[in-house]
Amino acid sequence: MAGGSGTAGTGERCPVCPFGGLDGTETTCPSCGTDLSVLRRVQGLPVAILEDAVGLARAGNVEGARTALHAAAAFTRTRGQALALLRGIGSGCPNPACRL
């Protein structure tokens, strides 16, 4: 293991090694050298999809916005916001979670 003195951190844990001091912005684990850039991109997807949905709605593309909001609702992190926006545009959401 390269370098790693951070097994007992308060931050995010590396998915490969026991390092627990990641702050959520690193693209490489300082302990084992694992490339975290793909993980960072995946972590940003829920918010990016939600932002796309808002942009589509503002542009008048309600169907496109609904599609993006359904995708955003699949992520726990953005579910509440997505469902609220879906209700706001009168969605006929087939997902039971939309009927909260």
PDB file of N, CA and C in Angstrom:
ATOM      1  N   MET A   1       0.842  -1.179   0.000  1.00  0.00           N
ATOM      2  CA  MET A   1       0.000   0.000   0.000  1.00  0.00           C
ATOM      3  C   MET A   1       0.881   1.232   0.000  1.00  0.00           C
ATOM      4  N   ALA A   2       0.594   2.167  -0.854  1.00  0.00           N
ATOM      5  CA  ALA A   2       1.395   3.371  -0.938  1.00  0.00           C
ATOM      6  C   ALA A   2       1.010   4.368   0.122  1.00  0.00           C
ATOM      7  N   GLY A   3       1.992   4.938   0.792  1.00  0.00           N
ATOM      8  CA  GLY A   3       1.744   6.048   1.685  1.00  0.00           C
ATOM      9  C   GLY A   3       0.730   5.845   2.756  1.00  0.00           C
ATOM     10  N   GLY A   4      -0.262   5.432   3.024  1.00  0.00           N
ATOM     11  CA  GLY A   4      -1.480   5.465   3.729  1.00  0.00           C
ATOM     12  C   GLY A   4      -1.442   5.484   5.233  1.00  0.00           C
ATOM     13  N   SER A   5      -1.588   6.652   5.768  1.00  0.00           N
ATOM     14  CA  SER A   5      -1.718   6.730   7.210  1.00  0.00           C
ATOM     15  C   SER A   5      -3.141   7.082   7.581  1.00  0.00           C
ATOM     16  N   GLY A   6      -4.042   7.162   6.643  1.00  0.00           N
ATOM     17  CA  GLY A   6      -5.382   7.660   6.924  1.00  0.00           C
ATOM     18  C   GLY A   6      -6.449   6.604   7.011  1.00  0.00           C
ATOM     19  N   THR A   7      -6.257   5.569   7.800  1.00  0.00           N
ATOM     20  CA  THR A   7      -7.306   4.562   7.913  1.00  0.00           C
ATOM     21  C   THR A   7      -8.416   5.001   8.845  1.00  0.00           C
ATOM     22  N   ALA A   8      -8.170   5.959   9.699  1.00  0.00           N
ATOM     23  CA  ALA A   8      -9.194   6.369  10.658  1.00  0.00           C
ATOM     24  C   ALA A   8      -9.577   7.814  10.427  1.00  0.00           C
ATOM     25  N   GLY A   9     -10.095   8.130   9.277  1.00  0.00           N
ATOM     26  CA  GLY A   9     -10.519   9.487   8.998  1.00  0.00           C
ATOM     27  C   GLY A   9     -12.001   9.655   9.214  1.00  0.00           C
ATOM     28  N   THR A  10     -12.450  10.889   9.125  1.00  0.00           N
ATOM     29  CA  THR A  10     -13.875  11.151   9.304  1.00  0.00           C
ATOM     30  C   THR A  10     -14.569  11.361   7.970  1.00  0.00           C
ATOM     31  N   GLY A  11     -13.817  11.309   6.884  1.00  0.00           N
ATOM     32  CA  GLY A  11     -14.402  11.535   5.569  1.00  0.00           C
ATOM     33  C   GLY A  11     -14.889  10.263   4.914  1.00  0.00           C
ATOM     34  N   GLU A  12     -15.112  10.380   3.632  1.00  0.00           N
ATOM     35  CA  GLU A  12     -15.565   9.260   2.810  1.00  0.00           C
ATOM     36  C   GLU A  12     -14.473   8.191   2.742  1.00  0.00           C
ATOM     37  N   ARG A  13     -14.891   6.936   2.653  1.00  0.00           N
ATOM     38  CA  ARG A  13     -13.930   5.832   2.576  1.00  0.00           C
ATOM     39  C   ARG A  13     -13.616   5.497   1.125  1.00  0.00           C
ATOM     40  N   CYS A  14     -12.390   5.066   0.897  1.00  0.00           N
ATOM     41  CA  CYS A  14     -11.984   4.577  -0.417  1.00  0.00           C
ATOM     42  C   CYS A  14     -12.701   3.246  -0.647  1.00  0.00           C
ATOM     43  N   PRO A  15     -13.212   3.001  -1.860  1.00  0.00           N
ATOM     44  CA  PRO A  15     -13.895   1.734  -2.119  1.00  0.00           C
ATOM     45  C   PRO A  15     -12.942   0.543  -2.249  1.00  0.00           C
ATOM     46  N   VAL A  16     -11.634   0.786  -2.281  1.00  0.00           N
ATOM     47  CA  VAL A  16     -10.664  -0.283  -2.481  1.00  0.00           C
ATOM     48  C   VAL A  16      -9.853  -0.583  -1.233  1.00  0.00           C
ATOM     49  N   CYS A  17      -9.406   0.454  -0.541  1.00  0.00           N
ATOM     50  CA  CYS A  17      -8.555   0.254   0.637  1.00  0.00           C
ATOM     51  C   CYS A  17      -9.250   0.822   1.877  1.00  0.00           C
ATOM     52  N   PRO A  18      -8.692   0.639   3.044  1.00  0.00           N
ATOM     53  CA  PRO A  18      -9.355   1.119   4.266  1.00  0.00           C
ATOM     54  C   PRO A  18      -9.234   2.618   4.522  1.00  0.00           C
ATOM     55  N   PHE A  19      -8.627   3.368   3.619  1.00  0.00           N
ATOM     56  CA  PHE A  19      -8.452   4.811   3.841  1.00  0.00           C
ATOM     57  C   PHE A  19      -9.816   5.471   4.005  1.00  0.00           C
ATOM     58  N   GLY A  20      -9.982   6.230   5.067  1.00  0.00           N
ATOM     59  CA  GLY A  20     -11.265   6.855   5.355  1.00  0.00           C
ATOM     60  C   GLY A  20     -11.210   8.358   5.442  1.00  0.00           C
ATOM     61  N   GLY A  21     -10.250   8.983   4.835  1.00  0.00           N
ATOM     62  CA  GLY A  21     -10.122  10.433   4.943  1.00  0.00           C
ATOM     63  C   GLY A  21     -10.384  11.190   3.664  1.00  0.00           C
ATOM     64  N   LEU A  22     -11.144  10.623   2.740  1.00  0.00           N
ATOM     65  CA  LEU A  22     -11.451  11.325   1.491  1.00  0.00           C
ATOM     66  C   LEU A  22     -12.469  12.426   1.753  1.00  0.00           C
ATOM     67  N   ASP A  23     -12.273  13.571   1.130  1.00  0.00           N
ATOM     68  CA  ASP A  23     -13.212  14.672   1.353  1.00  0.00           C
ATOM     69  C   ASP A  23     -14.281  14.792   0.272  1.00  0.00           C
ATOM     70  N   GLY A  24     -14.266  13.880  -0.697  1.00  0.00           N
ATOM     71  CA  GLY A  24     -15.283  13.883  -1.734  1.00  0.00           C
ATOM     72  C   GLY A  24     -14.874  14.605  -3.000  1.00  0.00           C
ATOM     73  N   THR A  25     -13.679  15.170  -3.028  1.00  0.00           N
ATOM     74  CA  THR A  25     -13.222  15.879  -4.225  1.00  0.00           C
ATOM     75  C   THR A  25     -12.022  15.211  -4.890  1.00  0.00           C
ATOM     76  N   GLU A  26     -11.338  14.335  -4.167  1.00  0.00           N
ATOM     77  CA  GLU A  26     -10.155  13.693  -4.741  1.00  0.00           C
ATOM     78  C   GLU A  26     -10.532  12.807  -5.925  1.00  0.00           C
ATOM     79  N   THR A  27      -9.666  12.770  -6.919  1.00  0.00           N
ATOM     80  CA  THR A  27      -9.878  11.881  -8.048  1.00  0.00           C
ATOM     81  C   THR A  27      -8.960  10.669  -7.969  1.00  0.00           C
ATOM     82  N   THR A  28      -8.091  10.648  -6.970  1.00  0.00           N
ATOM     83  CA  THR A  28      -7.201   9.516  -6.721  1.00  0.00           C
ATOM     84  C   THR A  28      -7.085   9.328  -5.214  1.00  0.00           C
ATOM     85  N   CYS A  29      -7.171   8.091  -4.754  1.00  0.00           N
ATOM     86  CA  CYS A  29      -6.995   7.827  -3.330  1.00  0.00           C
ATOM     87  C   CYS A  29      -5.529   8.092  -2.973  1.00  0.00           C
ATOM     88  N   PRO A  30      -5.279   8.915  -1.956  1.00  0.00           N
ATOM     89  CA  PRO A  30      -3.897   9.205  -1.578  1.00  0.00           C
ATOM     90  C   PRO A  30      -3.197   8.011  -0.928  1.00  0.00           C
ATOM     91  N   SER A  31      -3.954   7.021  -0.515  1.00  0.00           N
ATOM     92  CA  SER A  31      -3.366   5.860   0.138  1.00  0.00           C
ATOM     93  C   SER A  31      -2.984   4.762  -0.846  1.00  0.00           C
ATOM     94  N   CYS A  32      -3.931   4.366  -1.713  1.00  0.00           N
ATOM     95  CA  CYS A  32      -3.660   3.230  -2.608  1.00  0.00           C
ATOM     96  C   CYS A  32      -3.537   3.613  -4.074  1.00  0.00           C
ATOM     97  N   GLY A  33      -3.862   4.864  -4.413  1.00  0.00           N
ATOM     98  CA  GLY A  33      -3.728   5.316  -5.784  1.00  0.00           C
ATOM     99  C   GLY A  33      -4.895   4.971  -6.701  1.00  0.00           C
ATOM    100  N   THR A  34      -5.979   4.437  -6.163  1.00  0.00           N
ATOM    101  CA  THR A  34      -7.141   4.090  -6.984  1.00  0.00           C
ATOM    102  C   THR A  34      -7.708   5.329  -7.667  1.00  0.00           C
ATOM    103  N   ASP A  35      -8.022   5.189  -8.944  1.00  0.00           N
ATOM    104  CA  ASP A  35      -8.644   6.263  -9.712  1.00  0.00           C
ATOM    105  C   ASP A  35     -10.101   6.389  -9.266  1.00  0.00           C
ATOM    106  N   LEU A  36     -10.459   7.517  -8.698  1.00  0.00           N
ATOM    107  CA  LEU A  36     -11.809   7.753  -8.188  1.00  0.00           C
ATOM    108  C   LEU A  36     -12.627   8.654  -9.115  1.00  0.00           C
ATOM    109  N   SER A  37     -12.083   8.999 -10.293  1.00  0.00           N
ATOM    110  CA  SER A  37     -12.763   9.956 -11.163  1.00  0.00           C
ATOM    111  C   SER A  37     -14.119   9.437 -11.659  1.00  0.00           C
ATOM    112  N   VAL A  38     -14.213   8.155 -11.971  1.00  0.00           N
ATOM    113  CA  VAL A  38     -15.496   7.600 -12.428  1.00  0.00           C
ATOM    114  C   VAL A  38     -16.509   7.635 -11.279  1.00  0.00           C
ATOM    115  N   LEU A  39     -16.065   7.298 -10.088  1.00  0.00           N
ATOM    116  CA  LEU A  39     -16.937   7.359  -8.913  1.00  0.00           C
ATOM    117  C   LEU A  39     -17.461   8.778  -8.719  1.00  0.00           C
ATOM    118  N   ARG A  40     -16.606   9.762  -8.869  1.00  0.00           N
ATOM    119  CA  ARG A  40     -17.021  11.164  -8.702  1.00  0.00           C
ATOM    120  C   ARG A  40     -18.065  11.539  -9.758  1.00  0.00           C
ATOM    121  N   ARG A  41     -17.875  11.074 -10.986  1.00  0.00           N
ATOM    122  CA  ARG A  41     -18.842  11.381 -12.047  1.00  0.00           C
ATOM    123  C   ARG A  41     -20.192  10.740 -11.743  1.00  0.00           C
ATOM    124  N   VAL A  42     -20.182   9.502 -11.294  1.00  0.00           N
ATOM    125  CA  VAL A  42     -21.423   8.801 -10.963  1.00  0.00           C
ATOM    126  C   VAL A  42     -22.121   9.486  -9.788  1.00  0.00           C
ATOM    127  N   GLN A  43     -21.351   9.921  -8.803  1.00  0.00           N
ATOM    128  CA  GLN A  43     -21.943  10.605  -7.657  1.00  0.00           C
ATOM    129  C   GLN A  43     -22.632  11.905  -8.058  1.00  0.00           C
ATOM    130  N   GLY A  44     -22.172  12.538  -9.119  1.00  0.00           N
ATOM    131  CA  GLY A  44     -22.765  13.787  -9.566  1.00  0.00           C
ATOM    132  C   GLY A  44     -23.966  13.630 -10.483  1.00  0.00           C
ATOM    133  N   LEU A  45     -24.252  12.412 -10.922  1.00  0.00           N
ATOM    134  CA  LEU A  45     -25.351  12.190 -11.865  1.00  0.00           C
ATOM    135  C   LEU A  45     -26.722  12.641 -11.363  1.00  0.00           C
ATOM    136  N   PRO A  46     -27.114  12.325 -10.143  1.00  0.00           N
ATOM    137  CA  PRO A  46     -28.468  12.715  -9.721  1.00  0.00           C
ATOM    138  C   PRO A  46     -28.727  14.212  -9.842  1.00  0.00           C
ATOM    139  N   VAL A  47     -27.790  15.011  -9.403  1.00  0.00           N
ATOM    140  CA  VAL A  47     -27.977  16.459  -9.459  1.00  0.00           C
ATOM    141  C   VAL A  47     -27.921  16.951 -10.903  1.00  0.00           C
ATOM    142  N   ALA A  48     -27.033  16.382 -11.707  1.00  0.00           N
ATOM    143  CA  ALA A  48     -26.946  16.774 -13.117  1.00  0.00           C
ATOM    144  C   ALA A  48     -28.244  16.467 -13.855  1.00  0.00           C
ATOM    145  N   ILE A  49     -28.833  15.317 -13.591  1.00  0.00           N
ATOM    146  CA  ILE A  49     -30.089  14.942 -14.240  1.00  0.00           C
ATOM    147  C   ILE A  49     -31.207  15.878 -13.796  1.00  0.00           C
ATOM    148  N   LEU A  50     -31.243  16.202 -12.522  1.00  0.00           N
ATOM    149  CA  LEU A  50     -32.254  17.119 -11.995  1.00  0.00           C
ATOM    150  C   LEU A  50     -32.102  18.499 -12.636  1.00  0.00           C
ATOM    151  N   GLU A  51     -30.873  18.974 -12.756  1.00  0.00           N
ATOM    152  CA  GLU A  51     -30.638  20.275 -13.391  1.00  0.00           C
ATOM    153  C   GLU A  51     -31.052  20.249 -14.864  1.00  0.00           C
ATOM    154  N   ASP A  52     -30.779  19.136 -15.549  1.00  0.00           N
ATOM    155  CA  ASP A  52     -31.219  18.995 -16.941  1.00  0.00           C
ATOM    156  C   ASP A  52     -32.740  19.074 -17.034  1.00  0.00           C
ATOM    157  N   ALA A  53     -33.426  18.421 -16.113  1.00  0.00           N
ATOM    158  CA  ALA A  53     -34.890  18.424 -16.111  1.00  0.00           C
ATOM    159  C   ALA A  53     -35.430  19.845 -15.946  1.00  0.00           C
ATOM    160  N   VAL A  54     -34.841  20.598 -15.052  1.00  0.00           N
ATOM    161  CA  VAL A  54     -35.284  21.979 -14.837  1.00  0.00           C
ATOM    162  C   VAL A  54     -35.053  22.806 -16.100  1.00  0.00           C
ATOM    163  N   GLY A  55     -33.901  22.614 -16.738  1.00  0.00           N
ATOM    164  CA  GLY A  55     -33.615  23.330 -17.981  1.00  0.00           C
ATOM    165  C   GLY A  55     -34.597  22.979 -19.086  1.00  0.00           C
ATOM    166  N   LEU A  56     -34.927  21.700 -19.197  1.00  0.00           N
ATOM    167  CA  LEU A  56     -35.901  21.265 -20.204  1.00  0.00           C
ATOM    168  C   LEU A  56     -37.272  21.874 -19.938  1.00  0.00           C
ATOM    169  N   ALA A  57     -37.683  21.896 -18.672  1.00  0.00           N
ATOM    170  CA  ALA A  57     -38.985  22.472 -18.326  1.00  0.00           C
ATOM    171  C   ALA A  57     -39.019  23.964 -18.636  1.00  0.00           C
ATOM    172  N   ARG A  58     -37.945  24.653 -18.298  1.00  0.00           N
ATOM    173  CA  ARG A  58     -37.891  26.098 -18.579  1.00  0.00           C
ATOM    174  C   ARG A  58     -37.933  26.377 -20.076  1.00  0.00           C
ATOM    175  N   ALA A  59     -37.394  25.458 -20.870  1.00  0.00           N
ATOM    176  CA  ALA A  59     -37.399  25.612 -22.328  1.00  0.00           C
ATOM    177  C   ALA A  59     -38.726  25.183 -22.943  1.00  0.00           C
ATOM    178  N   GLY A  60     -39.659  24.712 -22.114  1.00  0.00           N
ATOM    179  CA  GLY A  60     -40.964  24.306 -22.603  1.00  0.00           C
ATOM    180  C   GLY A  60     -41.068  22.855 -23.026  1.00  0.00           C
ATOM    181  N   ASN A  61     -40.024  22.074 -22.801  1.00  0.00           N
ATOM    182  CA  ASN A  61     -40.036  20.658 -23.166  1.00  0.00           C
ATOM    183  C   ASN A  61     -40.518  19.845 -21.960  1.00  0.00           C
ATOM    184  N   VAL A  62     -41.824  19.843 -21.753  1.00  0.00           N
ATOM    185  CA  VAL A  62     -42.405  19.193 -20.576  1.00  0.00           C
ATOM    186  C   VAL A  62     -42.188  17.681 -20.603  1.00  0.00           C
ATOM    187  N   GLU A  63     -42.343  17.058 -21.748  1.00  0.00           N
ATOM    188  CA  GLU A  63     -42.139  15.600 -21.821  1.00  0.00           C
ATOM    189  C   GLU A  63     -40.688  15.236 -21.528  1.00  0.00           C
ATOM    190  N   GLY A  64     -39.754  15.999 -22.064  1.00  0.00           N
ATOM    191  CA  GLY A  64     -38.343  15.758 -21.782  1.00  0.00           C
ATOM    192  C   GLY A  64     -38.042  15.955 -20.308  1.00  0.00           C
ATOM    193  N   ALA A  65     -38.656  16.987 -19.714  1.00  0.00           N
ATOM    194  CA  ALA A  65     -38.473  17.241 -18.287  1.00  0.00           C
ATOM    195  C   ALA A  65     -39.029  16.083 -17.459  1.00  0.00           C
ATOM    196  N   ARG A  66     -40.203  15.576 -17.833  1.00  0.00           N
ATOM    197  CA  ARG A  66     -40.788  14.436 -17.112  1.00  0.00           C
ATOM    198  C   ARG A  66     -39.866  13.224 -17.163  1.00  0.00           C
ATOM    199  N   THR A  67     -39.331  12.948 -18.336  1.00  0.00           N
ATOM    200  CA  THR A  67     -38.431  11.802 -18.494  1.00  0.00           C
ATOM    201  C   THR A  67     -37.212  11.959 -17.587  1.00  0.00           C
ATOM    202  N   ALA A  68     -36.618  13.144 -17.591  1.00  0.00           N
ATOM    203  CA  ALA A  68     -35.444  13.387 -16.756  1.00  0.00           C
ATOM    204  C   ALA A  68     -35.802  13.331 -15.273  1.00  0.00           C
ATOM    205  N   LEU A  69     -36.973  13.832 -14.910  1.00  0.00           N
ATOM    206  CA  LEU A  69     -37.386  13.795 -13.501  1.00  0.00           C
ATOM    207  C   LEU A  69     -37.641  12.370 -13.031  1.00  0.00           C
ATOM    208  N   HIS A  70     -38.177  11.527 -13.896  1.00  0.00           N
ATOM    209  CA  HIS A  70     -38.344  10.116 -13.539  1.00  0.00           C
ATOM    210  C   HIS A  70     -36.983   9.474 -13.283  1.00  0.00           C
ATOM    211  N   ALA A  71     -36.004   9.819 -14.107  1.00  0.00           N
ATOM    212  CA  ALA A  71     -34.647   9.298 -13.906  1.00  0.00           C
ATOM    213  C   ALA A  71     -34.065   9.827 -12.601  1.00  0.00           C
ATOM    214  N   ALA A  72     -34.256  11.108 -12.319  1.00  0.00           N
ATOM    215  CA  ALA A  72     -33.729  11.692 -11.079  1.00  0.00           C
ATOM    216  C   ALA A  72     -34.404  11.083  -9.857  1.00  0.00           C
ATOM    217  N   ALA A  73     -35.684  10.715  -9.986  1.00  0.00           N
ATOM    218  CA  ALA A  73     -36.413  10.117  -8.861  1.00  0.00           C
ATOM    219  C   ALA A  73     -35.884   8.729  -8.513  1.00  0.00           C
ATOM    220  N   ALA A  74     -35.153   8.119  -9.426  1.00  0.00           N
ATOM    221  CA  ALA A  74     -34.585   6.798  -9.163  1.00  0.00           C
ATOM    222  C   ALA A  74     -33.427   6.868  -8.173  1.00  0.00           C
ATOM    223  N   PHE A  75     -32.870   8.039  -7.987  1.00  0.00           N
ATOM    224  CA  PHE A  75     -31.758   8.222  -7.053  1.00  0.00           C
ATOM    225  C   PHE A  75     -32.294   8.757  -5.730  1.00  0.00           C
ATOM    226  N   THR A  76     -31.954   8.117  -4.643  1.00  0.00           N
ATOM    227  CA  THR A  76     -32.416   8.548  -3.324  1.00  0.00           C
ATOM    228  C   THR A  76     -32.060  10.002  -3.060  1.00  0.00           C
ATOM    229  N   ARG A  77     -30.879  10.398  -3.487  1.00  0.00           N
ATOM    230  CA  ARG A  77     -30.378  11.733  -3.193  1.00  0.00           C
ATOM    231  C   ARG A  77     -31.251  12.851  -3.763  1.00  0.00           C
ATOM    232  N   THR A  78     -31.881  12.629  -4.891  1.00  0.00           N
ATOM    233  CA  THR A  78     -32.692  13.671  -5.530  1.00  0.00           C
ATOM    234  C   THR A  78     -34.166  13.291  -5.645  1.00  0.00           C
ATOM    235  N   ARG A  79     -34.567  12.191  -5.005  1.00  0.00           N
ATOM    236  CA  ARG A  79     -35.945  11.707  -5.140  1.00  0.00           C
ATOM    237  C   ARG A  79     -36.974  12.749  -4.711  1.00  0.00           C
ATOM    238  N   GLY A  80     -36.791  13.347  -3.560  1.00  0.00           N
ATOM    239  CA  GLY A  80     -37.782  14.308  -3.058  1.00  0.00           C
ATOM    240  C   GLY A  80     -37.967  15.495  -3.978  1.00  0.00           C
ATOM    241  N   GLN A  81     -36.861  16.057  -4.437  1.00  0.00           N
ATOM    242  CA  GLN A  81     -36.940  17.198  -5.342  1.00  0.00           C
ATOM    243  C   GLN A  81     -37.596  16.805  -6.659  1.00  0.00           C
ATOM    244  N   ALA A  82     -37.192  15.659  -7.200  1.00  0.00           N
ATOM    245  CA  ALA A  82     -37.736  15.216  -8.481  1.00  0.00           C
ATOM    246  C   ALA A  82     -39.233  14.959  -8.389  1.00  0.00           C
ATOM    247  N   LEU A  83     -39.665  14.302  -7.320  1.00  0.00           N
ATOM    248  CA  LEU A  83     -41.087  14.005  -7.170  1.00  0.00           C
ATOM    249  C   LEU A  83     -41.902  15.278  -6.993  1.00  0.00           C
ATOM    250  N   ALA A  84     -41.362  16.231  -6.261  1.00  0.00           N
ATOM    251  CA  ALA A  84     -42.071  17.504  -6.090  1.00  0.00           C
ATOM    252  C   ALA A  84     -42.223  18.219  -7.431  1.00  0.00           C
ATOM    253  N   LEU A  85     -41.172  18.200  -8.240  1.00  0.00           N
ATOM    254  CA  LEU A  85     -41.256  18.834  -9.554  1.00  0.00           C
ATOM    255  C   LEU A  85     -42.202  18.083 -10.478  1.00  0.00           C
ATOM    256  N   LEU A  86     -42.197  16.754 -10.390  1.00  0.00           N
ATOM    257  CA  LEU A  86     -43.142  15.965 -11.193  1.00  0.00           C
ATOM    258  C   LEU A  86     -44.580  16.309 -10.835  1.00  0.00           C
ATOM    259  N   ARG A  87     -44.867  16.418  -9.554  1.00  0.00           N
ATOM    260  CA  ARG A  87     -46.219  16.792  -9.139  1.00  0.00           C
ATOM    261  C   ARG A  87     -46.563  18.184  -9.659  1.00  0.00           C
ATOM    262  N   GLY A  88     -45.555  19.040  -9.682  1.00  0.00           N
ATOM    263  CA  GLY A  88     -45.763  20.411 -10.144  1.00  0.00           C
ATOM    264  C   GLY A  88     -46.112  20.509 -11.618  1.00  0.00           C
ATOM    265  N   ILE A  89     -45.658  19.555 -12.424  1.00  0.00           N
ATOM    266  CA  ILE A  89     -45.990  19.607 -13.850  1.00  0.00           C
ATOM    267  C   ILE A  89     -47.082  18.610 -14.216  1.00  0.00           C
ATOM    268  N   GLY A  90     -47.742  18.047 -13.196  1.00  0.00           N
ATOM    269  CA  GLY A  90     -48.889  17.180 -13.444  1.00  0.00           C
ATOM    270  C   GLY A  90     -48.527  15.876 -14.110  1.00  0.00           C
ATOM    271  N   SER A  91     -47.580  15.164 -13.560  1.00  0.00           N
ATOM    272  CA  SER A  91     -47.108  13.915 -14.163  1.00  0.00           C
ATOM    273  C   SER A  91     -48.073  12.766 -13.935  1.00  0.00           C
ATOM    274  N   GLY A  92     -48.142  11.899 -14.906  1.00  0.00           N
ATOM    275  CA  GLY A  92     -48.824  10.625 -14.749  1.00  0.00           C
ATOM    276  C   GLY A  92     -47.760   9.563 -14.490  1.00  0.00           C
ATOM    277  N   CYS A  93     -47.039   9.714 -13.414  1.00  0.00           N
ATOM    278  CA  CYS A  93     -45.909   8.846 -13.107  1.00  0.00           C
ATOM    279  C   CYS A  93     -46.364   7.410 -12.834  1.00  0.00           C
ATOM    280  N   PRO A  94     -45.774   6.414 -13.533  1.00  0.00           N
ATOM    281  CA  PRO A  94     -46.149   5.030 -13.299  1.00  0.00           C
ATOM    282  C   PRO A  94     -45.465   4.411 -12.071  1.00  0.00           C
ATOM    283  N   ASN A  95     -44.458   5.080 -11.549  1.00  0.00           N
ATOM    284  CA  ASN A  95     -43.708   4.578 -10.406  1.00  0.00           C
ATOM    285  C   ASN A  95     -44.503   4.821  -9.122  1.00  0.00           C
ATOM    286  N   PRO A  96     -44.751   3.796  -8.286  1.00  0.00           N
ATOM    287  CA  PRO A  96     -45.503   3.992  -7.042  1.00  0.00           C
ATOM    288  C   PRO A  96     -44.879   5.049  -6.138  1.00  0.00           C
ATOM    289  N   ALA A  97     -43.568   5.226  -6.210  1.00  0.00           N
ATOM    290  CA  ALA A  97     -42.913   6.229  -5.371  1.00  0.00           C
ATOM    291  C   ALA A  97     -43.383   7.644  -5.714  1.00  0.00           C
ATOM    292  N   CYS A  98     -43.886   7.854  -6.919  1.00  0.00           N
ATOM    293  CA  CYS A  98     -44.362   9.171  -7.318  1.00  0.00           C
ATOM    294  C   CYS A  98     -45.681   9.529  -6.641  1.00  0.00           C
ATOM    295  N   ARG A  99     -46.355   8.545  -6.103  1.00  0.00           N
ATOM    296  CA  ARG A  99     -47.661   8.803  -5.489  1.00  0.00           C
ATOM    297  C   ARG A  99     -47.564   8.985  -3.982  1.00  0.00           C
ATOM    298  N   LEU A 100     -46.440   9.506  -3.514  1.00  0.00           N
ATOM    299  CA  LEU A 100     -46.260   9.712  -2.064  1.00  0.00           C
ATOM    300  C   LEU A 100     -47.122  10.842  -1.563  1.00  0.00           C
TER     301      LEU A 100
END
